[in-house]
Short mmCIF file of C-alpha atoms in Angstrom, two decimals:
data_model
loop_
_atom_site.label_atom_id
_atom_site.label_comp_id
_atom_site.label_asym_id
_atom_site.label_seq_id
_atom_site.Cartn_x
_atom_site.Cartn_y
_atom_site.Cartn_z
CA UNK X 1 -119.20 114.59 22.47
CA UNK X 2 -121.71 114.43 19.69
CA UNK X 3 -125.29 115.62 20.31
CA UNK X 4 -124.08 117.79 23.17
CA UNK X 5 -125.76 120.97 22.02
CA UNK X 6 -128.43 122.16 19.64
CA UNK X 7 -125.97 122.86 16.84
CA UNK X 8 -124.73 119.24 16.89
CA UNK X 9 -128.31 118.03 16.89
CA UNK X 10 -129.12 120.26 13.91
CA UNK X 11 -126.11 118.95 12.01
CA UNK X 12 -127.10 115.33 12.69
CA UNK X 13 -130.69 115.96 11.61
CA UNK X 14 -129.47 117.71 8.44
CA UNK X 15 -127.05 114.86 7.71
CA UNK X 16 -129.76 112.22 8.15
CA UNK X 17 -132.07 114.32 5.96
CA UNK X 18 -129.50 114.61 3.17
CA UNK X 19 -128.77 110.87 3.31
CA UNK X 20 -132.49 110.02 3.17
CA UNK X 21 -132.99 112.43 0.27
CA UNK X 22 -130.05 110.85 -1.59
CA UNK X 23 -131.40 107.35 -0.96
CA UNK X 24 -134.87 108.41 -2.17
CA UNK X 25 -133.38 109.92 -5.32
CA UNK X 26 -131.33 106.79 -5.97
CA UNK X 27 -134.29 104.50 -5.34
CA UNK X 28 -136.59 106.65 -7.47
CA UNK X 29 -134.16 106.62 -10.33
CA UNK X 30 -134.13 102.81 -10.34
CA UNK X 31 -130.92 100.99 -11.10
CA UNK X 32 -130.17 103.47 -13.91
CA UNK X 33 -131.93 106.51 -15.25
CA UNK X 34 -132.54 107.09 -18.96
CA UNK X 35 -129.68 109.56 -19.27
CA UNK X 36 -127.22 107.07 -17.75
CA UNK X 37 -128.50 104.33 -20.04
CA UNK X 38 -128.06 106.62 -23.01
CA UNK X 39 -124.49 107.53 -22.02
CA UNK X 40 -123.49 103.91 -21.55
CA UNK X 41 -125.17 102.93 -24.81
CA UNK X 42 -123.41 105.78 -26.62
CA UNK X 43 -120.07 104.60 -25.33
CA UNK X 44 -120.75 101.00 -26.44
CA UNK X 45 -122.01 102.29 -29.79
CA UNK X 46 -118.91 104.43 -30.35
CA UNK X 47 -116.67 101.50 -29.50
CA UNK X 48 -118.57 99.21 -31.86
CA UNK X 49 -118.40 101.89 -34.58
CA UNK X 50 -114.65 102.14 -34.15
CA UNK X 51 -114.27 98.38 -34.47
CA UNK X 52 -116.45 98.27 -37.55
CA UNK X 53 -114.70 101.25 -39.10
CA UNK X 54 -111.36 99.53 -38.59
CA UNK X 55 -112.63 96.26 -40.06
CA UNK X 56 -114.05 98.18 -43.06
CA UNK X 57 -110.77 100.11 -43.44
CA UNK X 58 -108.81 96.86 -43.45
CA UNK X 59 -111.15 95.27 -45.97
CA UNK X 60 -111.03 98.30 -48.25
CA UNK X 61 -107.27 98.58 -48.33
CA UNK X 62 -106.09 95.03 -47.81
CA UNK X 63 -108.64 92.89 -49.68
CA UNK X 64 -106.40 92.71 -52.83
CA UNK X 65 -103.56 91.41 -50.64
CA UNK X 66 -105.84 88.88 -48.97
CA UNK X 67 -107.11 87.69 -52.37
CA UNK X 68 -103.54 87.26 -53.67
CA UNK X 69 -102.58 85.43 -50.46
CA UNK X 70 -105.58 83.12 -50.65
CA UNK X 71 -104.83 82.37 -54.32
CA UNK X 72 -101.31 81.36 -53.35
CA UNK X 73 -99.58 84.30 -55.09
CA UNK X 74 -97.50 84.98 -52.03
CA UNK X 75 -94.66 87.07 -53.61
CA UNK X 76 -97.26 89.27 -55.39
CA UNK X 77 -99.12 89.71 -52.11
CA UNK X 78 -95.88 90.86 -50.47
CA UNK X 79 -95.24 93.31 -53.31
CA UNK X 80 -98.74 94.69 -52.94
CA UNK X 81 -98.15 95.11 -49.20
CA UNK X 82 -94.96 97.02 -49.87
CA UNK X 83 -96.85 99.31 -52.21
CA UNK X 84 -99.51 99.85 -49.54
CA UNK X 85 -96.91 100.59 -46.88
CA UNK X 86 -96.00 103.73 -48.83
CA UNK X 87 -99.55 105.08 -48.67
CA UNK X 88 -100.26 103.75 -45.15
CA UNK X 89 -96.92 103.93 -43.33
CA UNK X 90 -96.81 102.36 -39.86
CA UNK X 91 -100.13 100.56 -40.26
CA UNK X 92 -100.11 97.54 -37.94
CA UNK X 93 -102.21 95.42 -40.30
CA UNK X 94 -99.51 95.69 -42.94
CA UNK X 95 -97.08 94.05 -40.50
CA UNK X 96 -99.63 91.43 -39.52
CA UNK X 97 -100.34 90.41 -43.12
CA UNK X 98 -96.61 90.44 -43.94
CA UNK X 99 -96.06 88.10 -41.00
CA UNK X 100 -98.86 85.83 -42.19
CA UNK X 101 -97.52 85.65 -45.76
CA UNK X 102 -93.89 85.19 -44.68
CA UNK X 103 -95.00 82.39 -42.36
CA UNK X 104 -96.71 80.66 -45.31
CA UNK X 105 -93.46 81.10 -47.27
CA UNK X 106 -91.52 79.41 -44.45
CA UNK X 107 -89.52 82.55 -43.60
CA UNK X 108 -90.03 82.16 -39.89
CA UNK X 109 -87.60 84.76 -38.58
CA UNK X 110 -88.98 87.58 -40.73
CA UNK X 111 -92.53 86.41 -39.97
CA UNK X 112 -91.96 86.45 -36.22
CA UNK X 113 -90.44 89.96 -36.33
CA UNK X 114 -93.32 91.32 -38.41
CA UNK X 115 -95.93 89.75 -36.13
CA UNK X 116 -94.18 91.10 -33.03
CA UNK X 117 -94.20 94.58 -34.58
CA UNK X 118 -97.91 94.26 -35.34
CA UNK X 119 -98.74 93.14 -31.78
CA UNK X 120 -96.61 95.90 -30.24
CA UNK X 121 -98.70 98.52 -32.01
CA UNK X 122 -102.04 96.68 -31.66
CA UNK X 123 -102.44 94.30 -28.73
CA UNK X 124 -105.91 93.35 -30.03
CA UNK X 125 -104.28 90.84 -32.37
CA UNK X 126 -103.48 88.49 -29.44
CA UNK X 127 -106.76 89.12 -27.63
CA UNK X 128 -109.34 86.35 -28.13
CA UNK X 129 -112.12 88.78 -27.15
CA UNK X 130 -111.27 91.28 -29.89
CA UNK X 131 -112.92 91.19 -33.33
CA UNK X 132 -109.42 91.81 -34.74
CA UNK X 133 -107.97 88.75 -32.97
CA UNK X 134 -105.39 86.82 -34.99
CA UNK X 135 -104.38 84.59 -32.11
CA UNK X 136 -104.24 81.25 -34.01
CA UNK X 137 -101.87 82.77 -36.60
CA UNK X 138 -99.56 84.18 -33.92
CA UNK X 139 -99.70 80.94 -31.92
CA UNK X 140 -98.66 78.94 -34.96
CA UNK X 141 -95.81 81.37 -35.74
CA UNK X 142 -94.53 80.97 -32.18
CA UNK X 143 -94.95 77.19 -32.00
CA UNK X 144 -93.41 76.55 -35.44
CA UNK X 145 -90.91 79.38 -35.69
CA UNK X 146 -89.45 79.69 -32.21
CA UNK X 147 -87.83 76.22 -32.00
CA UNK X 148 -86.27 76.69 -35.46
CA UNK X 149 -84.91 80.13 -34.59
CA UNK X 150 -83.50 78.79 -31.30
CA UNK X 151 -81.78 75.92 -33.13
CA UNK X 152 -80.25 78.26 -35.70
CA UNK X 153 -79.02 80.60 -32.98
CA UNK X 154 -77.35 77.68 -31.23
CA UNK X 155 -75.32 77.10 -34.40
CA UNK X 156 -74.63 80.84 -34.96
CA UNK X 157 -74.40 82.31 -31.44
CA UNK X 158 -72.89 85.58 -32.75
CA UNK X 159 -75.78 86.34 -35.08
CA UNK X 160 -77.21 89.49 -33.49
CA UNK X 161 -80.07 89.81 -35.97
CA UNK X 162 -81.24 86.31 -35.13
CA UNK X 163 -80.91 87.06 -31.41
CA UNK X 164 -83.22 90.03 -31.91
CA UNK X 165 -85.73 87.81 -33.75
CA UNK X 166 -85.63 85.35 -30.85
CA UNK X 167 -86.39 88.20 -28.47
CA UNK X 168 -89.39 89.10 -30.66
CA UNK X 169 -90.50 85.47 -30.45
CA UNK X 170 -90.29 85.52 -26.67
CA UNK X 171 -92.26 88.76 -26.66
CA UNK X 172 -95.06 87.11 -28.66
CA UNK X 173 -94.94 84.06 -26.39
CA UNK X 174 -95.29 86.31 -23.35
CA UNK X 175 -98.23 88.19 -24.86
CA UNK X 176 -99.96 84.92 -25.72
CA UNK X 177 -99.44 83.70 -22.14
CA UNK X 178 -101.57 86.62 -20.91
CA UNK X 179 -100.92 88.39 -17.61
CA UNK X 180 -101.87 91.84 -16.46
CA UNK X 181 -100.26 94.74 -18.30
CA UNK Y 1 -87.21 85.83 22.18
CA UNK Y 2 -88.00 82.54 20.46
CA UNK Y 3 -90.99 81.52 18.41
CA UNK Y 4 -93.68 79.50 20.19
CA UNK Y 5 -96.18 77.23 18.44
CA UNK Y 6 -98.62 78.09 21.22
CA UNK Y 7 -98.58 81.71 20.14
CA UNK Y 8 -102.01 82.34 18.61
CA UNK Y 9 -100.66 85.30 16.60
CA UNK Y 10 -98.25 82.98 14.77
CA UNK Y 11 -101.17 80.86 13.56
CA UNK Y 12 -103.10 83.92 12.41
CA UNK Y 13 -100.01 85.04 10.46
CA UNK Y 14 -99.67 81.57 8.93
CA UNK Y 15 -103.36 81.57 7.97
CA UNK Y 16 -103.00 85.03 6.39
CA UNK Y 17 -99.89 84.01 4.44
CA UNK Y 18 -101.33 80.70 3.26
CA UNK Y 19 -104.66 82.36 2.41
CA UNK Y 20 -102.95 85.02 0.34
CA UNK Y 21 -100.89 82.40 -1.52
CA UNK Y 22 -103.67 79.90 -2.18
CA UNK Y 23 -106.41 82.42 -3.00
CA UNK Y 24 -103.98 84.60 -4.98
CA UNK Y 25 -103.21 81.66 -7.24
CA UNK Y 26 -106.84 80.49 -7.35
CA UNK Y 27 -108.18 83.89 -8.43
CA UNK Y 28 -106.23 83.44 -11.68
CA UNK Y 29 -107.93 80.08 -12.14
CA UNK Y 30 -111.31 81.75 -11.50
CA UNK Y 31 -110.78 84.40 -14.13
CA UNK Y 32 -108.20 87.00 -13.13
CA UNK Y 33 -105.22 87.42 -15.50
CA UNK Y 34 -102.54 84.74 -15.39
CA UNK Y 35 -100.13 85.16 -12.43
CA UNK Y 36 -102.15 88.25 -11.38
CA UNK Y 37 -104.71 86.62 -9.10
CA UNK Y 38 -103.78 89.34 -6.65
CA UNK Y 39 -101.73 92.28 -7.84
CA UNK Y 40 -102.49 95.43 -5.89
CA UNK Y 41 -100.69 97.72 -8.34
CA UNK Y 42 -102.40 96.19 -11.42
CA UNK Y 43 -105.75 96.38 -9.63
CA UNK Y 44 -105.10 100.01 -8.69
CA UNK Y 45 -104.33 100.79 -12.36
CA UNK Y 46 -107.56 98.99 -13.36
CA UNK Y 47 -109.55 100.92 -10.74
CA UNK Y 48 -108.04 104.26 -11.80
CA UNK Y 49 -109.04 103.42 -15.36
CA UNK Y 50 -112.59 102.49 -14.31
CA UNK Y 51 -112.87 105.89 -12.60
CA UNK Y 52 -111.70 107.62 -15.78
CA UNK Y 53 -108.22 108.59 -14.57
CA UNK Y 54 -106.64 107.09 -17.70
CA UNK Y 55 -107.91 106.04 -21.11
CA UNK Y 56 -106.21 102.69 -21.67
CA UNK Y 57 -109.26 100.71 -22.80
CA UNK Y 58 -107.61 97.44 -21.78
CA UNK Y 59 -107.03 98.42 -18.13
CA UNK Y 60 -110.42 99.59 -16.83
CA UNK Y 61 -112.19 97.56 -14.15
CA UNK Y 62 -113.24 98.39 -10.62
CA UNK Y 63 -111.50 95.45 -8.92
CA UNK Y 64 -113.69 94.11 -6.05
CA UNK Y 65 -110.64 92.62 -4.30
CA UNK Y 66 -109.35 96.11 -3.40
CA UNK Y 67 -112.71 97.07 -1.93
CA UNK Y 68 -112.72 93.80 0.01
CA UNK Y 69 -109.25 94.43 1.46
CA UNK Y 70 -110.24 97.82 2.90
CA UNK Y 71 -113.71 96.83 4.08
CA UNK Y 72 -112.47 93.54 5.56
CA UNK Y 73 -109.85 95.51 7.43
CA UNK Y 74 -112.27 98.11 8.84
CA UNK Y 75 -114.79 95.40 9.82
CA UNK Y 76 -112.13 93.40 11.64
CA UNK Y 77 -110.52 96.45 13.24
CA UNK Y 78 -113.92 97.67 14.47
CA UNK Y 79 -114.86 94.23 15.78
CA UNK Y 80 -111.65 93.92 17.79
CA UNK Y 81 -111.72 97.60 18.84
CA UNK Y 82 -108.55 98.37 16.91
CA UNK Y 83 -109.99 101.05 14.67
CA UNK Y 84 -108.23 104.26 15.57
CA UNK Y 85 -108.34 107.44 13.54
CA UNK Y 86 -104.77 108.59 13.25
CA UNK Y 87 -102.44 110.42 10.88
CA UNK Y 88 -100.68 113.70 10.33
CA UNK Y 89 -97.11 112.58 9.77
CA UNK Y 90 -95.54 113.87 6.54
CA UNK Y 91 -98.81 113.60 4.58
CA UNK Y 92 -97.53 114.98 1.27
CA UNK Y 93 -94.44 112.77 1.33
CA UNK Y 94 -96.72 109.78 1.84
CA UNK Y 95 -99.05 110.84 -0.96
CA UNK Y 96 -96.12 111.12 -3.39
CA UNK Y 97 -94.69 107.85 -2.06
CA UNK Y 98 -97.99 106.21 -3.03
CA UNK Y 99 -97.53 107.50 -6.59
CA UNK Y 100 -93.98 106.10 -6.77
CA UNK Y 101 -95.03 102.75 -5.26
CA UNK Y 102 -97.16 102.29 -8.36
CA UNK Y 103 -94.41 103.62 -10.66
CA UNK Y 104 -91.92 101.03 -9.35
CA UNK Y 105 -94.51 98.25 -9.50
CA UNK Y 106 -95.66 99.21 -13.01
CA UNK Y 107 -92.09 99.12 -14.32
CA UNK Y 108 -91.59 95.66 -12.83
CA UNK Y 109 -95.21 94.68 -13.86
CA UNK Y 110 -96.58 93.82 -10.46
CA UNK Y 111 -96.59 94.61 -6.76
CA UNK Y 112 -94.56 92.56 -4.24
CA UNK Y 113 -97.45 90.05 -3.92
CA UNK Y 114 -97.48 89.49 -7.67
CA UNK Y 115 -93.70 89.22 -7.67
CA UNK Y 116 -93.95 86.10 -5.53
CA UNK Y 117 -97.05 84.79 -7.33
CA UNK Y 118 -95.03 85.06 -10.55
CA UNK Y 119 -92.05 83.34 -8.97
CA UNK Y 120 -94.20 80.55 -7.53
CA UNK Y 121 -95.72 80.00 -10.99
CA UNK Y 122 -92.22 79.32 -12.32
CA UNK Y 123 -91.43 82.76 -13.79
CA UNK Y 124 -87.74 83.11 -12.98
CA UNK Y 125 -87.51 86.47 -14.79
CA UNK Y 126 -89.07 87.86 -11.59
CA UNK Y 127 -85.87 87.03 -9.68
CA UNK Y 128 -84.46 90.41 -10.74
CA UNK Y 129 -87.41 92.02 -8.96
CA UNK Y 130 -86.87 89.83 -5.90
CA UNK Y 131 -83.25 90.95 -5.58
CA UNK Y 132 -84.38 94.54 -6.09
CA UNK Y 133 -87.06 94.24 -3.39
CA UNK Y 134 -84.62 92.75 -0.87
CA UNK Y 135 -82.03 95.42 -1.71
CA UNK Y 136 -84.66 98.16 -1.34
CA UNK Y 137 -85.83 96.86 2.04
CA UNK Y 138 -82.23 96.54 3.20
CA UNK Y 139 -81.38 100.11 2.13
CA UNK Y 140 -84.57 101.34 3.80
CA UNK Y 141 -83.57 99.60 7.04
CA UNK Y 142 -80.12 101.20 6.89
CA UNK Y 143 -81.86 104.55 6.59
CA UNK Y 144 -84.16 103.83 9.55
CA UNK Y 145 -81.16 102.83 11.66
CA UNK Y 146 -79.57 106.19 10.84
CA UNK Y 147 -82.59 108.23 11.85
CA UNK Y 148 -84.63 108.50 8.65
CA UNK Y 149 -88.21 108.62 9.85
CA UNK Y 150 -91.39 110.13 8.43
CA UNK Y 151 -92.74 110.36 11.96
CA UNK Y 152 -95.39 108.51 13.90
CA UNK Y 153 -99.08 108.92 13.22
CA UNK Y 154 -100.88 110.74 16.02
CA UNK Y 155 -104.50 110.25 17.05
CA UNK Y 156 -106.55 112.69 15.04
CA UNK Y 157 -109.66 114.65 15.81
CA UNK Y 158 -112.58 114.34 13.45
CA UNK Y 159 -112.30 110.67 12.54
CA UNK Y 160 -110.43 111.41 9.31
CA UNK Y 161 -109.47 107.74 9.28
CA UNK Y 162 -113.03 107.01 8.17
CA UNK Y 163 -112.69 108.95 4.92
CA UNK Y 164 -110.77 106.35 2.88
CA UNK Y 165 -112.98 103.41 4.02
CA UNK Y 166 -116.00 105.59 3.21
CA UNK Y 167 -114.51 106.17 -0.25
CA UNK Y 168 -114.23 102.42 -0.72
CA UNK Y 169 -117.84 101.94 0.41
CA UNK Y 170 -118.74 104.42 -2.32
CA UNK Y 171 -116.70 102.36 -4.78
CA UNK Y 172 -118.67 99.28 -3.69
CA UNK Y 173 -121.92 101.15 -4.39
CA UNK Y 174 -120.50 102.12 -7.80
CA UNK Y 175 -119.50 98.53 -8.50
CA UNK Y 176 -122.98 97.22 -7.70
CA UNK Y 177 -124.95 100.07 -9.30
CA UNK Y 178 -122.58 100.49 -12.30
CA UNK Y 179 -123.27 104.18 -13.03
CA UNK Y 180 -122.57 105.13 -16.63
CA UNK Y 181 -119.46 107.19 -15.85
CA UNK Y 182 -117.61 104.04 -14.79
CA UNK Y 183 -115.55 102.46 -17.54
CA UNK Y 184 -115.21 98.70 -17.98
CA UNK Y 185 -112.88 97.08 -20.50
CA UNK Y 186 -114.36 94.52 -22.84
CA UNK Y 187 -110.92 93.21 -23.87
CA UNK Y 188 -107.41 93.15 -22.54
CA UNK Y 189 -106.36 92.08 -19.07
CA UNK Y 190 -108.98 94.17 -17.26
CA UNK Y 191 -111.71 92.23 -19.06
CA UNK Y 192 -110.39 89.10 -17.35
CA UNK Y 193 -111.80 88.82 -13.88
CA UNK Y 194 -113.12 86.31 -11.41
CA UNK Y 195 -116.88 86.50 -10.65
CA UNK Y 196 -117.66 89.69 -8.72
CA UNK Y 197 -118.91 88.12 -5.49
CA UNK Y 198 -116.07 85.60 -5.34
CA UNK Y 199 -113.52 88.42 -5.77
CA UNK Y 200 -115.28 90.50 -3.13
CA UNK Y 201 -115.49 87.59 -0.68
CA UNK Y 202 -111.82 86.74 -1.16
CA UNK Y 203 -110.90 90.40 -0.69
CA UNK Y 204 -112.95 90.61 2.53
CA UNK Y 205 -111.45 87.41 3.93
CA UNK Y 206 -107.90 88.49 3.14
CA UNK Y 207 -108.62 91.98 4.50
CA UNK Y 208 -109.73 90.43 7.81
CA UNK Y 209 -106.75 88.05 7.99
CA UNK Y 210 -104.24 90.74 7.04
CA UNK Y 211 -105.65 93.15 9.61
CA UNK Y 212 -105.48 90.59 12.40
CA UNK Y 213 -102.04 89.33 11.45
CA UNK Y 214 -100.41 92.58 10.18
CA UNK Y 215 -99.14 90.40 7.34
CA UNK Y 216 -97.24 92.24 4.64
CA UNK Y 217 -94.79 90.93 2.05
CA UNK Y 218 -92.19 93.68 2.45
CA UNK Y 219 -92.77 93.61 6.20
CA UNK Y 220 -91.91 89.90 6.15
CA UNK Y 221 -88.72 90.57 4.20
CA UNK Y 222 -87.89 93.40 6.63
CA UNK Y 223 -88.52 91.25 9.72
CA UNK Y 224 -86.62 88.37 8.14
CA UNK Y 225 -83.60 90.63 7.65
CA UNK Y 226 -83.89 91.99 11.20
CA UNK Y 227 -84.94 88.95 13.24
CA UNK Y 228 -84.29 85.92 11.06
CA UNK Y 229 -86.46 82.87 11.76
CA UNK Y 230 -87.71 84.32 15.07
CA UNK Y 231 -90.04 86.54 13.06
CA UNK Y 232 -93.65 85.25 12.80
CA UNK Y 233 -94.12 87.32 9.62
CA UNK Y 234 -91.29 85.40 7.96
CA UNK Y 235 -93.12 82.13 8.65
CA UNK Y 236 -96.30 83.66 7.26
CA UNK Y 237 -94.30 84.60 4.20
CA UNK Y 238 -93.12 80.99 3.80
CA UNK Y 239 -96.76 79.86 4.15
CA UNK Y 240 -97.64 82.34 1.38
CA UNK Y 241 -94.94 80.92 -0.91
CA UNK Y 242 -95.87 77.30 -0.20
CA UNK Y 243 -99.61 78.02 -0.62
CA UNK Y 244 -99.06 79.69 -3.99
CA UNK Y 245 -96.60 77.04 -5.20
CA UNK Y 246 -98.76 74.04 -4.26
CA UNK Y 247 -101.89 75.64 -5.75
CA UNK Y 248 -100.10 76.43 -9.01
CA UNK Y 249 -98.79 72.86 -9.23
CA UNK Y 250 -102.22 71.35 -8.51
CA UNK Y 251 -103.96 73.64 -10.97
CA UNK Y 252 -101.43 73.02 -13.73
CA UNK Y 253 -100.41 76.66 -13.67
CA UNK Y 254 -96.71 76.11 -13.06
CA UNK Y 255 -94.51 76.88 -16.07
CA UNK Y 256 -90.86 77.02 -15.15
CA UNK Y 257 -88.74 79.24 -17.36
CA UNK Y 258 -87.29 82.58 -18.16
CA UNK Y 259 -88.94 83.30 -21.48
CA UNK Y 260 -92.48 83.82 -22.66
CA UNK Y 261 -93.90 84.23 -19.15
CA UNK Y 262 -97.22 86.09 -18.76
CA UNK Y 263 -96.97 89.78 -17.90
CA UNK Y 264 -93.18 89.77 -17.77
CA UNK Y 265 -90.31 91.44 -19.57
CA UNK Y 266 -86.60 90.75 -19.81
CA UNK Y 267 -85.17 94.15 -18.79
CA UNK Y 268 -83.68 92.89 -15.54
CA UNK Y 269 -81.97 96.13 -14.51
CA UNK Y 270 -85.28 97.98 -14.59
CA UNK Y 271 -87.14 95.16 -12.85
CA UNK Y 272 -84.46 95.37 -10.16
CA UNK Y 273 -84.64 99.15 -9.83
CA UNK Y 274 -88.45 99.23 -9.94
CA UNK Y 275 -88.71 96.78 -7.06
CA UNK Y 276 -85.83 98.44 -5.21
CA UNK Y 277 -87.89 101.64 -5.26
CA UNK Y 278 -90.96 99.75 -3.98
CA UNK Y 279 -89.00 97.99 -1.21
CA UNK Y 280 -87.28 101.16 -0.05
CA UNK Y 281 -90.48 103.23 -0.03
CA UNK Y 282 -92.38 100.44 1.70
CA UNK Y 283 -89.94 100.45 4.61
CA UNK Y 284 -90.15 104.24 4.89
CA UNK Y 285 -93.94 104.45 4.86
CA UNK Y 286 -94.55 101.23 6.78
CA UNK Y 287 -95.72 98.65 4.27
CA UNK Y 288 -96.21 97.57 0.68
CA UNK Y 289 -99.25 98.67 -1.38
CA UNK Y 290 -101.36 95.85 0.14
CA UNK Y 291 -100.44 96.87 3.69
CA UNK Y 292 -101.28 100.51 2.92
CA UNK Y 293 -104.83 99.43 2.01
CA UNK Y 294 -105.17 97.39 5.20
CA UNK Y 295 -103.83 100.23 7.35
CA UNK Y 296 -106.16 102.69 5.64
CA UNK Y 297 -109.01 100.38 6.71
CA UNK Y 298 -107.75 100.51 10.32
CA UNK Y 299 -108.17 104.29 10.35
CA UNK Y 300 -104.61 105.29 9.40
CA UNK Y 301 -105.14 108.47 7.37
CA UNK Y 302 -101.44 108.54 6.44
CA UNK Y 303 -101.81 105.14 4.77
CA UNK Y 304 -105.05 106.49 3.30
CA UNK Y 305 -103.06 109.27 1.66
CA UNK Y 306 -100.65 106.70 0.25
CA UNK Y 307 -103.70 104.88 -1.17
CA UNK Y 308 -104.94 108.11 -2.77
CA UNK Y 309 -101.41 108.58 -4.18
CA UNK Y 310 -101.52 105.03 -5.52
CA UNK Y 311 -104.81 105.71 -7.32
CA UNK Y 312 -103.32 108.87 -8.78
CA UNK Y 313 -100.19 106.92 -9.73
CA UNK Y 314 -102.36 104.24 -11.38
CA UNK Y 315 -103.78 106.91 -13.66
CA UNK Y 316 -100.43 108.53 -14.38
CA UNK Y 317 -98.47 105.36 -15.21
CA UNK Y 318 -101.03 104.47 -17.87
CA UNK Y 319 -101.56 107.98 -19.24
CA UNK Y 320 -97.84 108.72 -19.51
CA UNK Y 321 -96.80 105.30 -20.81
CA UNK Y 322 -94.71 104.60 -17.71
CA UNK Y 323 -96.02 101.05 -17.23
CA UNK Y 324 -93.88 98.33 -18.78
CA UNK Y 325 -95.25 95.66 -21.09
CA UNK Y 326 -93.85 92.34 -22.31
CA UNK Y 327 -92.04 94.43 -24.95
CA UNK Y 328 -89.97 96.06 -22.19
CA UNK Y 329 -89.74 99.32 -20.30
CA UNK Y 330 -90.39 102.60 -22.12
CA UNK Y 331 -88.01 105.53 -21.64
CA UNK Y 332 -90.72 107.32 -19.65
CA UNK Y 333 -90.80 104.32 -17.29
CA UNK Y 334 -87.03 104.37 -16.82
CA UNK Y 335 -87.03 108.11 -16.17
CA UNK Y 336 -89.92 107.77 -13.71
CA UNK Y 337 -88.07 105.10 -11.69
CA UNK Y 338 -85.00 107.34 -11.52
CA UNK Y 339 -87.15 110.30 -10.43
CA UNK Y 340 -88.67 108.00 -7.80
CA UNK Y 341 -85.23 107.07 -6.53
CA UNK Y 342 -84.28 110.77 -6.43
CA UNK Y 343 -87.47 111.39 -4.43
CA UNK Y 344 -86.75 108.68 -1.87
CA UNK Y 345 -83.17 109.90 -1.52
CA UNK Y 346 -84.46 113.42 -0.97
CA UNK Y 347 -86.99 112.44 1.68
CA UNK Y 348 -84.27 110.36 3.37
CA UNK Y 349 -82.21 113.54 3.59
CA UNK Y 350 -85.07 115.78 4.65
CA UNK Y 351 -86.69 113.47 7.19
CA UNK Y 352 -83.58 112.44 9.03
CA UNK Y 353 -83.20 112.83 12.74
CA UNK Y 354 -79.45 113.38 12.97
CA UNK Y 355 -79.36 113.07 16.74
CA UNK Y 356 -79.83 109.28 16.43
#
């Protein structure tokens, strides 16, 4: 039974003392102390820096492609992207811009595959909260491209490449639908 | 023994099932990710991330629902004098089982509760998981009938059953005080959440109902297989399904189909095996991830160890890329499920009373 002897009583008193001391420290520190505020601010700052660095990186390397795309020189923009893919292999933005340009050119199956590849390596592209979000582009690729790809696959059921593109389309659809993962 | 409508326990079970279904679907409407209004494994992964156990910036949030489940359970158990500090049966096996509960769930993308929330929102890709869960529970029952048993928890000295609830009280303090070491996602699924006090209140309510009713999804499947319609838990399970289905229909959240479903993939074999692992383990350790939290709140230190294992597993599945995404299941995920199955086979061999 607790409090039976002096040792128990001492332990209880010490426990209450430690709890009171902790509460006093917590209350005295306010909701956050300066050091905590600084740590949290540093983390936010680093995250913001990373976002900005990525946006700056994209602008620096891909602005010629974006200019060509906006001027309607779509094949030239694709050529420029191919050139960039040699210096920046595996860069998700390359796939995203390829998907965008191919979509404008009406090449839905290639566009969907490229966009799926971009989203697989950078989920931020489907995230409305991200500064890198390209959700409207991906939504339009899915809404325009997926029915066409499905129709073509109905006519050519043995076309394995097209089946893979359809799977990419479903992947994008699933990512757009949200969920926890 | 037949089921009586005058049995008060039956009504508590029905209330728990319906509450879990309705509130599980509503939490998505209030801000939680689609079809993940309640997903214990996803929430555990989020909580592990918030505590810094993994660095996936899209999966870090201290989910108040989990805290509510445990604290609701301890409040209710204390009120009805059912809190009993107990434990000591195969603790390490239970800890590792907790890890593999999350592995199986992460490969399927969701715990058994989310499986049915997905199904009741029209996601028929989750059927593979359903068959896996039923198969796992059935295999687990075959094992139990042949003497596989991790042992019964004994009353323990020292009130060790208080440690896990105390840990969750600490998490509540963290959630309210938001110390700087906690990590919170600003994008991704962890950034989607219902308002804090609504999540906490729902968690508390469901914790209370689940403690009183002993409601558990895998337990319902188990009792359904053993007792058929005489099982109150099975009726609670039906109430859960109907509650989730009706809420999804009313809220316009029902999208019937196989493709493009939120938080789902099309690797059916691995969905099946992931949920088989969860079902089998749940029978062996006495409940799904949700039930482990409720039992931990009742003072069951063995369930508490499974909860600690789940938190560890939540960190590992994200750090090692075990968790599946809509793109499918990574090789590390497939290997982890197979290792999990090897583990459950091994403990079935080692913890078998062959005199039965």
